[in-house]
PDB file of C-alpha atoms in Angstrom:
ATOM      1  CA  MET A   1      39.536  92.165  53.198  1.00  0.00           C
ATOM      2  CA  ILE A   2      40.126  89.187  50.622  1.00  0.00           C
ATOM      3  CA  ARG A   3      38.079  89.212  47.594  1.00  0.00           C
ATOM      4  CA  TYR A   4      37.474  86.080  45.560  1.00  0.00           C
ATOM      5  CA  LEU A   5      37.108  86.198  42.022  1.00  0.00           C
ATOM      6  CA  ASP A   6      33.912  84.834  40.471  1.00  0.00           C
ATOM      7  CA  GLN A   7      34.013  82.679  37.158  1.00  0.00           C
ATOM      8  CA  ASP A   8      33.623  85.688  34.873  1.00  0.00           C
ATOM      9  CA  ASP A   9      36.203  87.597  36.798  1.00  0.00           C
ATOM     10  CA  LEU A  10      38.468  84.748  36.604  1.00  0.00           C
ATOM     11  CA  ILE A  11      38.084  84.294  32.979  1.00  0.00           C
ATOM     12  CA  LYS A  12      38.672  87.937  32.475  1.00  0.00           C
ATOM     13  CA  ALA A  13      41.866  87.913  34.519  1.00  0.00           C
ATOM     14  CA  ILE A  14      43.524  84.718  32.806  1.00  0.00           C
ATOM     15  CA  LEU A  15      42.696  86.301  29.395  1.00  0.00           C
ATOM     16  CA  ILE A  16      44.210  89.662  30.194  1.00  0.00           C
ATOM     17  CA  ALA A  17      47.444  87.876  31.700  1.00  0.00           C
ATOM     18  CA  LEU A  18      47.756  85.856  28.613  1.00  0.00           C
ATOM     19  CA  TYR A  19      47.092  88.877  26.103  1.00  0.00           C
ATOM     20  CA  ALA A  20      49.732  90.948  27.974  1.00  0.00           C
ATOM     21  CA  LEU A  21      52.293  88.203  27.305  1.00  0.00           C
ATOM     22  CA  PHE A  22      51.483  87.990  23.693  1.00  0.00           C
ATOM     23  CA  SER A  23      51.546  91.851  23.630  1.00  0.00           C
ATOM     24  CA  LEU A  24      55.144  91.754  24.258  1.00  0.00           C
ATOM     25  CA  VAL A  25      55.635  90.614  20.762  1.00  0.00           C
ATOM     26  CA  ALA A  26      53.928  93.470  19.117  1.00  0.00           C
ATOM     27  CA  LYS A  27      55.701  95.936  21.411  1.00  0.00           C
ATOM     28  CA  SER A  28      59.175  94.532  20.750  1.00  0.00           C
ATOM     29  CA  GLN A  29      58.721  94.876  17.015  1.00  0.00           C
ATOM     30  CA  SER A  30      59.673  98.407  15.740  1.00  0.00           C
ATOM     31  CA  PRO A  31      58.414  99.514  12.324  1.00  0.00           C
ATOM     32  CA  GLU A  32      61.795  98.567  10.723  1.00  0.00           C
ATOM     33  CA  LYS A  33      61.221  94.888  12.049  1.00  0.00           C
ATOM     34  CA  ILE A  34      59.644  92.071   9.919  1.00  0.00           C
ATOM     35  CA  PRO A  35      55.923  92.105  10.470  1.00  0.00           C
ATOM     36  CA  TYR A  36      55.705  88.144  10.947  1.00  0.00           C
ATOM     37  CA  GLY A  37      52.337  86.882  10.412  1.00  0.00           C
ATOM     38  CA  SER A  38      51.156  90.033   8.061  1.00  0.00           C
ATOM     39  CA  ASN A  39      54.179  90.039   5.685  1.00  0.00           C
ATOM     40  CA  PRO A  40      53.178  90.172   2.131  1.00  0.00           C
ATOM     41  CA  LYS A  41      56.859  89.597   0.964  1.00  0.00           C
ATOM     42  CA  ALA A  42      56.707  86.109   2.627  1.00  0.00           C
ATOM     43  CA  GLY A  43      52.986  85.060   2.775  1.00  0.00           C
ATOM     44  CA  ARG A  44      51.372  82.507   0.789  1.00  0.00           C
ATOM     45  CA  TYR A  45      48.036  80.656   0.615  1.00  0.00           C
ATOM     46  CA  LEU A  46      47.315  76.918   0.014  1.00  0.00           C
ATOM     47  CA  GLN A  47      43.731  75.741  -0.787  1.00  0.00           C
ATOM     48  CA  VAL A  48      43.270  72.700   1.818  1.00  0.00           C
ATOM     49  CA  ASP A  49      39.815  71.294   1.097  1.00  0.00           C
ATOM     50  CA  ASP A  50      37.353  73.849   2.536  1.00  0.00           C
ATOM     51  CA  ALA A  51      39.804  76.576   3.752  1.00  0.00           C
ATOM     52  CA  ARG A  52      42.692  78.473   2.150  1.00  0.00           C
ATOM     53  CA  ILE A  53      45.490  78.129   4.734  1.00  0.00           C
ATOM     54  CA  TYR A  54      48.089  80.990   5.175  1.00  0.00           C
ATOM     55  CA  TYR A  55      51.649  80.462   5.770  1.00  0.00           C
ATOM     56  CA  GLU A  56      54.969  82.332   5.582  1.00  0.00           C
ATOM     57  CA  VAL A  57      58.289  81.180   4.343  1.00  0.00           C
ATOM     58  CA  TYR A  58      61.870  82.452   5.499  1.00  0.00           C
ATOM     59  CA  GLY A  59      65.321  81.612   4.911  1.00  0.00           C
ATOM     60  CA  GLN A  60      66.960  78.765   3.044  1.00  0.00           C
ATOM     61  CA  GLY A  61      68.030  75.098   4.216  1.00  0.00           C
ATOM     62  CA  LYS A  62      66.690  72.153   5.694  1.00  0.00           C
ATOM     63  CA  PRO A  63      62.801  72.917   6.350  1.00  0.00           C
ATOM     64  CA  VAL A  64      61.683  73.660   9.888  1.00  0.00           C
ATOM     65  CA  VAL A  65      57.740  74.059  10.204  1.00  0.00           C
ATOM     66  CA  LEU A  66      56.248  76.061  13.090  1.00  0.00           C
ATOM     67  CA  LEU A  67      52.753  75.481  14.463  1.00  0.00           C
ATOM     68  CA  HIS A  68      51.531  78.093  16.871  1.00  0.00           C
ATOM     69  CA  GLY A  69      49.217  78.081  19.911  1.00  0.00           C
ATOM     70  CA  GLY A  70      45.255  78.436  19.699  1.00  0.00           C
ATOM     71  CA  LEU A  71      43.186  81.663  19.953  1.00  0.00           C
ATOM     72  CA  LEU A  72      45.615  84.332  21.394  1.00  0.00           C
ATOM     73  CA  GLY A  73      48.558  82.640  19.592  1.00  0.00           C
ATOM     74  CA  TYR A  74      49.557  83.217  16.058  1.00  0.00           C
ATOM     75  CA  ILE A  75      52.680  83.224  13.832  1.00  0.00           C
ATOM     76  CA  ASP A  76      54.134  86.233  15.515  1.00  0.00           C
ATOM     77  CA  GLU A  77      54.540  84.576  18.776  1.00  0.00           C
ATOM     78  CA  PHE A  78      57.512  82.848  16.920  1.00  0.00           C
ATOM     79  CA  SER A  79      59.209  86.086  15.958  1.00  0.00           C
ATOM     80  CA  ASP A  80      62.429  85.574  18.073  1.00  0.00           C
ATOM     81  CA  LEU A  81      62.596  81.931  16.862  1.00  0.00           C
ATOM     82  CA  ILE A  82      62.034  82.765  13.097  1.00  0.00           C
ATOM     83  CA  THR A  83      64.577  85.513  13.061  1.00  0.00           C
ATOM     84  CA  ARG A  84      67.182  83.135  14.533  1.00  0.00           C
ATOM     85  CA  LEU A  85      66.433  79.894  12.742  1.00  0.00           C
ATOM     86  CA  SER A  86      65.934  81.448   9.357  1.00  0.00           C
ATOM     87  CA  LYS A  87      69.578  82.291   9.344  1.00  0.00           C
ATOM     88  CA  GLU A  88      70.454  78.670   8.549  1.00  0.00           C
ATOM     89  CA  TYR A  89      67.013  76.909   7.847  1.00  0.00           C
ATOM     90  CA  GLN A  90      63.965  77.134   5.598  1.00  0.00           C
ATOM     91  CA  VAL A  91      61.391  78.359   8.207  1.00  0.00           C
ATOM     92  CA  ILE A  92      57.684  77.466   7.163  1.00  0.00           C
ATOM     93  CA  ALA A  93      55.284  79.177   9.669  1.00  0.00           C
ATOM     94  CA  VAL A  94      51.668  77.922   9.404  1.00  0.00           C
ATOM     95  CA  ALA A  95      48.603  80.071  10.429  1.00  0.00           C
ATOM     96  CA  THR A  96      46.003  77.462  11.772  1.00  0.00           C
ATOM     97  CA  ARG A  97      42.600  77.662  10.187  1.00  0.00           C
ATOM     98  CA  GLY A  98      40.551  80.615  11.638  1.00  0.00           C
ATOM     99  CA  HIS A  99      43.692  82.326  12.942  1.00  0.00           C
ATOM    100  CA  GLY A 100      45.065  85.524  11.556  1.00  0.00           C
ATOM    101  CA  LYS A 101      45.075  85.197   7.854  1.00  0.00           C
ATOM    102  CA  SER A 102      43.768  81.568   7.288  1.00  0.00           C
ATOM    103  CA  GLU A 103      40.299  81.009   6.636  1.00  0.00           C
ATOM    104  CA  VAL A 104      37.773  79.730   9.144  1.00  0.00           C
ATOM    105  CA  GLY A 105      36.529  76.937   6.565  1.00  0.00           C
ATOM    106  CA  THR A 106      33.239  74.888   7.243  1.00  0.00           C
ATOM    107  CA  LYS A 107      34.574  71.399   8.854  1.00  0.00           C
ATOM    108  CA  PRO A 108      34.229  70.903  12.567  1.00  0.00           C
ATOM    109  CA  TYR A 109      37.229  71.728  14.303  1.00  0.00           C
ATOM    110  CA  THR A 110      39.699  68.897  15.806  1.00  0.00           C
ATOM    111  CA  TYR A 111      43.320  68.714  16.398  1.00  0.00           C
ATOM    112  CA  ARG A 112      43.485  66.041  13.787  1.00  0.00           C
ATOM    113  CA  LEU A 113      41.918  68.608  11.107  1.00  0.00           C
ATOM    114  CA  PHE A 114      44.645  71.271  12.195  1.00  0.00           C
ATOM    115  CA  ALA A 115      47.282  68.451  11.797  1.00  0.00           C
ATOM    116  CA  GLU A 116      46.119  67.608   8.271  1.00  0.00           C
ATOM    117  CA  ASP A 117      46.151  71.413   7.212  1.00  0.00           C
ATOM    118  CA  ALA A 118      49.711  71.353   8.304  1.00  0.00           C
ATOM    119  CA  ARG A 119      50.553  68.164   6.358  1.00  0.00           C
ATOM    120  CA  ALA A 120      49.017  69.710   3.164  1.00  0.00           C
ATOM    121  CA  VAL A 121      51.421  72.668   3.602  1.00  0.00           C
ATOM    122  CA  ILE A 122      54.370  70.215   4.277  1.00  0.00           C
ATOM    123  CA  LYS A 123      53.608  68.294   1.218  1.00  0.00           C
ATOM    124  CA  ALA A 124      53.257  71.318  -0.991  1.00  0.00           C
ATOM    125  CA  VAL A 125      56.154  73.346   0.142  1.00  0.00           C
ATOM    126  CA  ALA A 126      58.832  71.151   1.709  1.00  0.00           C
ATOM    127  CA  LYS A 127      60.994  69.108  -0.560  1.00  0.00           C
ATOM    128  CA  ASP A 128      62.111  66.826   2.321  1.00  0.00           C
ATOM    129  CA  SER A 129      61.006  65.585   5.830  1.00  0.00           C
ATOM    130  CA  VAL A 130      60.757  68.491   8.222  1.00  0.00           C
ATOM    131  CA  ILE A 131      61.805  69.472  11.752  1.00  0.00           C
ATOM    132  CA  LEU A 132      58.381  70.308  13.431  1.00  0.00           C
ATOM    133  CA  ILE A 133      58.136  72.727  16.288  1.00  0.00           C
ATOM    134  CA  GLY A 134      54.577  73.271  17.613  1.00  0.00           C
ATOM    135  CA  PHE A 135      53.675  75.548  20.719  1.00  0.00           C
ATOM    136  CA  SER A 136      50.617  74.650  23.029  1.00  0.00           C
ATOM    137  CA  ASP A 137      47.843  73.520  20.449  1.00  0.00           C
ATOM    138  CA  GLY A 138      50.690  73.431  17.776  1.00  0.00           C
ATOM    139  CA  ALA A 139      52.401  70.795  19.993  1.00  0.00           C
ATOM    140  CA  ILE A 140      49.273  68.729  20.027  1.00  0.00           C
ATOM    141  CA  SER A 141      49.167  68.969  16.187  1.00  0.00           C
ATOM    142  CA  SER A 142      52.784  68.054  15.991  1.00  0.00           C
ATOM    143  CA  TYR A 143      52.185  64.836  18.044  1.00  0.00           C
ATOM    144  CA  ILE A 144      49.412  63.804  15.658  1.00  0.00           C
ATOM    145  CA  LEU A 145      51.511  64.353  12.565  1.00  0.00           C
ATOM    146  CA  ALA A 146      54.434  62.543  13.950  1.00  0.00           C
ATOM    147  CA  VAL A 147      52.114  59.542  14.680  1.00  0.00           C
ATOM    148  CA  ASP A 148      50.099  59.650  11.506  1.00  0.00           C
ATOM    149  CA  HIS A 149      52.593  60.594   9.088  1.00  0.00           C
ATOM    150  CA  PRO A 150      56.071  59.575  10.220  1.00  0.00           C
ATOM    151  CA  GLU A 151      57.720  59.955   6.805  1.00  0.00           C
ATOM    152  CA  LEU A 152      57.040  63.679   6.996  1.00  0.00           C
ATOM    153  CA  VAL A 153      58.739  64.394  10.379  1.00  0.00           C
ATOM    154  CA  ARG A 154      62.471  64.232  10.798  1.00  0.00           C
ATOM    155  CA  LYS A 155      62.600  65.623  14.454  1.00  0.00           C
ATOM    156  CA  GLU A 156      59.752  67.118  16.626  1.00  0.00           C
ATOM    157  CA  VAL A 157      59.853  69.859  19.250  1.00  0.00           C
ATOM    158  CA  ALA A 158      56.639  70.067  21.398  1.00  0.00           C
ATOM    159  CA  ILE A 159      56.596  73.150  23.548  1.00  0.00           C
ATOM    160  CA  GLY A 160      53.851  73.435  26.336  1.00  0.00           C
ATOM    161  CA  GLY A 161      51.872  70.365  24.914  1.00  0.00           C
ATOM    162  CA  GLY A 162      51.309  68.868  28.269  1.00  0.00           C
ATOM    163  CA  VAL A 163      47.410  68.457  27.898  1.00  0.00           C
ATOM    164  CA  LEU A 164      46.207  65.623  25.827  1.00  0.00           C
ATOM    165  CA  GLY A 165      42.389  66.060  26.446  1.00  0.00           C
ATOM    166  CA  ILE A 166      40.018  68.362  28.420  1.00  0.00           C
ATOM    167  CA  GLY A 167      40.330  65.636  31.326  1.00  0.00           C
ATOM    168  CA  ASP A 168      43.918  66.801  32.018  1.00  0.00           C
ATOM    169  CA  TYR A 169      42.800  70.257  33.045  1.00  0.00           C
ATOM    170  CA  ASP A 170      41.576  70.778  36.730  1.00  0.00           C
ATOM    171  CA  GLU A 171      38.184  72.014  37.307  1.00  0.00           C
ATOM    172  CA  SER A 172      38.584  75.849  37.370  1.00  0.00           C
ATOM    173  CA  GLN A 173      40.492  75.163  33.962  1.00  0.00           C
ATOM    174  CA  LYS A 174      37.498  73.248  32.667  1.00  0.00           C
ATOM    175  CA  ASN A 175      35.113  75.754  33.948  1.00  0.00           C
ATOM    176  CA  PHE A 176      37.199  78.576  32.016  1.00  0.00           C
ATOM    177  CA  TRP A 177      36.968  76.732  28.578  1.00  0.00           C
ATOM    178  CA  THR A 178      33.515  75.988  29.159  1.00  0.00           C
ATOM    179  CA  LYS A 179      32.281  79.514  30.007  1.00  0.00           C
ATOM    180  CA  LEU A 180      34.337  81.324  27.499  1.00  0.00           C
ATOM    181  CA  THR A 181      31.917  82.950  25.054  1.00  0.00           C
ATOM    182  CA  ASP A 182      32.310  85.559  22.381  1.00  0.00           C
ATOM    183  CA  GLU A 183      30.872  88.319  24.646  1.00  0.00           C
ATOM    184  CA  SER A 184      33.307  87.506  27.703  1.00  0.00           C
ATOM    185  CA  LEU A 185      36.286  87.671  25.281  1.00  0.00           C
ATOM    186  CA  GLU A 186      35.041  90.756  23.574  1.00  0.00           C
ATOM    187  CA  LYS A 187      34.704  92.369  27.021  1.00  0.00           C
ATOM    188  CA  ALA A 188      38.041  91.254  28.378  1.00  0.00           C
ATOM    189  CA  LEU A 189      40.083  91.955  25.286  1.00  0.00           C
ATOM    190  CA  PRO A 190      38.460  94.326  22.760  1.00  0.00           C
ATOM    191  CA  GLY A 191      41.558  95.676  21.255  1.00  0.00           C
ATOM    192  CA  PHE A 192      42.913  92.299  20.603  1.00  0.00           C
ATOM    193  CA  ILE A 193      39.672  90.920  18.901  1.00  0.00           C
ATOM    194  CA  ALA A 194      39.414  93.986  16.710  1.00  0.00           C
ATOM    195  CA  GLU A 195      42.962  93.574  15.414  1.00  0.00           C
ATOM    196  CA  ARG A 196      42.213  89.862  14.754  1.00  0.00           C
ATOM    197  CA  LYS A 197      39.162  90.752  12.872  1.00  0.00           C
ATOM    198  CA  LYS A 198      41.155  93.033  10.915  1.00  0.00           C
ATOM    199  CA  GLN A 199      43.478  90.230   9.864  1.00  0.00           C
ATOM    200  CA  MET A 200      40.783  87.670   9.141  1.00  0.00           C
ATOM    201  CA  PRO A 201      39.718  87.151   5.466  1.00  0.00           C
ATOM    202  CA  GLN A 202      36.491  86.380   6.894  1.00  0.00           C
ATOM    203  CA  PRO A 203      35.836  88.468   9.956  1.00  0.00           C
ATOM    204  CA  GLN A 204      32.114  88.222   9.768  1.00  0.00           C
ATOM    205  CA  GLN A 205      32.732  84.238  10.851  1.00  0.00           C
ATOM    206  CA  TRP A 206      34.597  85.367  14.189  1.00  0.00           C
ATOM    207  CA  SER A 207      31.878  83.927  16.226  1.00  0.00           C
ATOM    208  CA  ARG A 208      31.866  80.541  14.424  1.00  0.00           C
ATOM    209  CA  PHE A 209      35.634  80.237  14.580  1.00  0.00           C
ATOM    210  CA  LEU A 210      35.569  80.853  18.446  1.00  0.00           C
ATOM    211  CA  SER A 211      32.854  78.228  18.806  1.00  0.00           C
ATOM    212  CA  GLU A 212      34.377  75.557  16.804  1.00  0.00           C
ATOM    213  CA  LEU A 213      37.775  76.187  18.725  1.00  0.00           C
ATOM    214  CA  GLN A 214      35.929  75.882  21.997  1.00  0.00           C
ATOM    215  CA  LYS A 215      34.455  72.333  20.916  1.00  0.00           C
ATOM    216  CA  ALA A 216      37.893  71.286  19.986  1.00  0.00           C
ATOM    217  CA  TRP A 217      39.416  72.096  23.251  1.00  0.00           C
ATOM    218  CA  LEU A 218      36.354  70.580  25.237  1.00  0.00           C
ATOM    219  CA  GLU A 219      37.085  67.063  23.347  1.00  0.00           C
ATOM    220  CA  PRO A 220      37.845  64.398  26.119  1.00  0.00           C
ATOM    221  CA  VAL A 221      40.758  63.092  24.002  1.00  0.00           C
ATOM    222  CA  TYR A 222      43.055  65.187  21.598  1.00  0.00           C
ATOM    223  CA  ILE A 223      45.426  62.384  20.930  1.00  0.00           C
ATOM    224  CA  ASP A 224      45.442  59.097  22.654  1.00  0.00           C
ATOM    225  CA  LYS A 225      48.358  58.882  25.065  1.00  0.00           C
ATOM    226  CA  ALA A 226      49.203  55.332  24.122  1.00  0.00           C
ATOM    227  CA  ALA A 227      49.528  56.574  20.505  1.00  0.00           C
ATOM    228  CA  LEU A 228      52.553  58.638  21.592  1.00  0.00           C
ATOM    229  CA  LYS A 229      54.366  55.264  21.742  1.00  0.00           C
ATOM    230  CA  LYS A 230      54.208  55.120  17.985  1.00  0.00           C
ATOM    231  CA  ILE A 231      56.327  58.215  17.440  1.00  0.00           C
ATOM    232  CA  LYS A 232      59.731  57.160  16.246  1.00  0.00           C
ATOM    233  CA  CYS A 233      61.477  60.459  15.449  1.00  0.00           C
ATOM    234  CA  PRO A 234      63.728  62.041  18.092  1.00  0.00           C
ATOM    235  CA  THR A 235      61.259  64.411  20.160  1.00  0.00           C
ATOM    236  CA  LEU A 236      62.181  67.250  22.492  1.00  0.00           C
ATOM    237  CA  ILE A 237      59.473  68.001  25.063  1.00  0.00           C
ATOM    238  CA  VAL A 238      59.735  71.582  26.271  1.00  0.00           C
ATOM    239  CA  ALA A 239      57.886  73.209  29.202  1.00  0.00           C
ATOM    240  CA  GLY A 240      58.050  76.202  31.718  1.00  0.00           C
ATOM    241  CA  ASP A 241      58.599  75.073  35.174  1.00  0.00           C
ATOM    242  CA  HIS A 242      55.439  77.071  36.074  1.00  0.00           C
ATOM    243  CA  ASP A 243      53.255  75.554  33.280  1.00  0.00           C
ATOM    244  CA  GLY A 244      50.996  73.565  35.483  1.00  0.00           C
ATOM    245  CA  SER A 245      52.295  70.399  36.811  1.00  0.00           C
ATOM    246  CA  THR A 246      55.577  69.303  35.392  1.00  0.00           C
ATOM    247  CA  GLU A 247      54.382  65.745  35.924  1.00  0.00           C
ATOM    248  CA  ARG A 248      52.300  65.974  32.899  1.00  0.00           C
ATOM    249  CA  PHE A 249      55.334  66.684  30.576  1.00  0.00           C
ATOM    250  CA  VAL A 250      57.534  64.014  32.352  1.00  0.00           C
ATOM    251  CA  SER A 251      54.878  61.453  31.640  1.00  0.00           C
ATOM    252  CA  ILE A 252      54.757  62.397  27.912  1.00  0.00           C
ATOM    253  CA  TYR A 253      58.590  62.226  27.763  1.00  0.00           C
ATOM    254  CA  LYS A 254      58.596  58.769  29.350  1.00  0.00           C
ATOM    255  CA  THR A 255      55.873  57.748  26.941  1.00  0.00           C
ATOM    256  CA  ILE A 256      57.681  58.650  23.634  1.00  0.00           C
ATOM    257  CA  PRO A 257      60.398  56.218  22.856  1.00  0.00           C
ATOM    258  CA  ASN A 258      63.162  58.620  21.620  1.00  0.00           C
ATOM    259  CA  ALA A 259      62.336  61.589  23.800  1.00  0.00           C
ATOM    260  CA  GLN A 260      64.354  64.326  25.602  1.00  0.00           C
ATOM    261  CA  LEU A 261      62.962  66.680  28.263  1.00  0.00           C
ATOM    262  CA  ALA A 262      63.808  70.386  28.896  1.00  0.00           C
ATOM    263  CA  ILE A 263      62.119  72.353  31.598  1.00  0.00           C
ATOM    264  CA  ILE A 264      62.872  76.048  31.251  1.00  0.00           C
ATOM    265  CA  PRO A 265      63.268  77.941  34.517  1.00  0.00           C
ATOM    266  CA  GLY A 266      61.291  80.988  35.449  1.00  0.00           C
ATOM    267  CA  SER A 267      58.586  80.442  32.903  1.00  0.00           C
ATOM    268  CA  GLY A 268      54.960  79.707  32.644  1.00  0.00           C
ATOM    269  CA  HIS A 269      53.106  78.380  29.632  1.00  0.00           C
ATOM    270  CA  VAL A 270      54.495  80.931  27.016  1.00  0.00           C
ATOM    271  CA  VAL A 271      58.278  80.124  27.171  1.00  0.00           C
ATOM    272  CA  LEU A 272      58.682  81.608  23.606  1.00  0.00           C
ATOM    273  CA  LEU A 273      57.975  84.960  25.028  1.00  0.00           C
ATOM    274  CA  GLN A 274      59.096  84.728  28.530  1.00  0.00           C
ATOM    275  CA  GLN A 275      62.566  83.172  27.878  1.00  0.00           C
ATOM    276  CA  PRO A 276      63.078  83.452  24.303  1.00  0.00           C
ATOM    277  CA  LYS A 277      66.888  83.198  24.200  1.00  0.00           C
ATOM    278  CA  LEU A 278      66.897  80.168  26.606  1.00  0.00           C
ATOM    279  CA  THR A 279      64.213  78.481  24.549  1.00  0.00           C
ATOM    280  CA  TYR A 280      66.342  78.871  21.487  1.00  0.00           C
ATOM    281  CA  ASP A 281      69.443  77.635  23.178  1.00  0.00           C
ATOM    282  CA  VAL A 282      67.604  74.507  24.178  1.00  0.00           C
ATOM    283  CA  ILE A 283      66.158  73.900  20.759  1.00  0.00           C
ATOM    284  CA  HIS A 284      69.070  74.767  18.393  1.00  0.00           C
ATOM    285  CA  PRO A 285      71.478  71.885  19.564  1.00  0.00           C
ATOM    286  CA  PHE A 286      68.603  69.435  19.289  1.00  0.00           C
ATOM    287  CA  ILE A 287      67.690  70.253  15.864  1.00  0.00           C
ATOM    288  CA  SER A 288      71.168  70.567  14.581  1.00  0.00           C
ATOM    289  CA  HIS A 289      72.476  67.254  15.494  1.00  0.00           C
TER     290      HIS A 289
END
């Protein structure tokens, strides 16, 4: 007998599946390995208007800035990439406001706000234009930075950034984001939420953080597609072959003037964790030349 999932069950199933992927990072890190995202030796804060933004710095060389995904994502999703890239680059991994050790702040959340937070860190830390690598929500912020502040971005890698507004989701995905609540998230992932609250400098603001993030996700337009034509820096679009419709990524690739496209086989949205070495092998030649 086939059992069809109702909306609450669907939300829980999606969250658990995503959490299982992100948990691969924590399980792969032995106590001897670097605790990316919670490393007192590398962590720093920058006051950006209404919030203190946390970031970590590793290695030396040309600056590479990493912007992670939203909600379940954090600096540690880049663990493999940081380990590899920090051998020849200065890697600056920024925690999006409200995520991990960055403060929630008081401003309404938008992708442009996330991009401006990252811009402030770049201007404070990097001594040159940067190579920007963004995943998921971080990819959207990277598009905005490349459009609004072209002088700061030498090259751009956008991973899993195929959604430019809530209208790009199908109806079930829209319902997922609309119905996501503090209660459903707590019920689905109690361990995850508890750990995130331990990291947060303001755990009492978790509910406001989730509400603000949800409002940002539900915006009709994160960045206007026509604006992508203004991106002048070399751009690499990276996506898993099972991350929704590949046509979304092909369309973005065709819109950005100086773009390349890499579709990673055997991967969904979180290519950084599902195919870490292959993802690095695609990114490294692009940023090195």
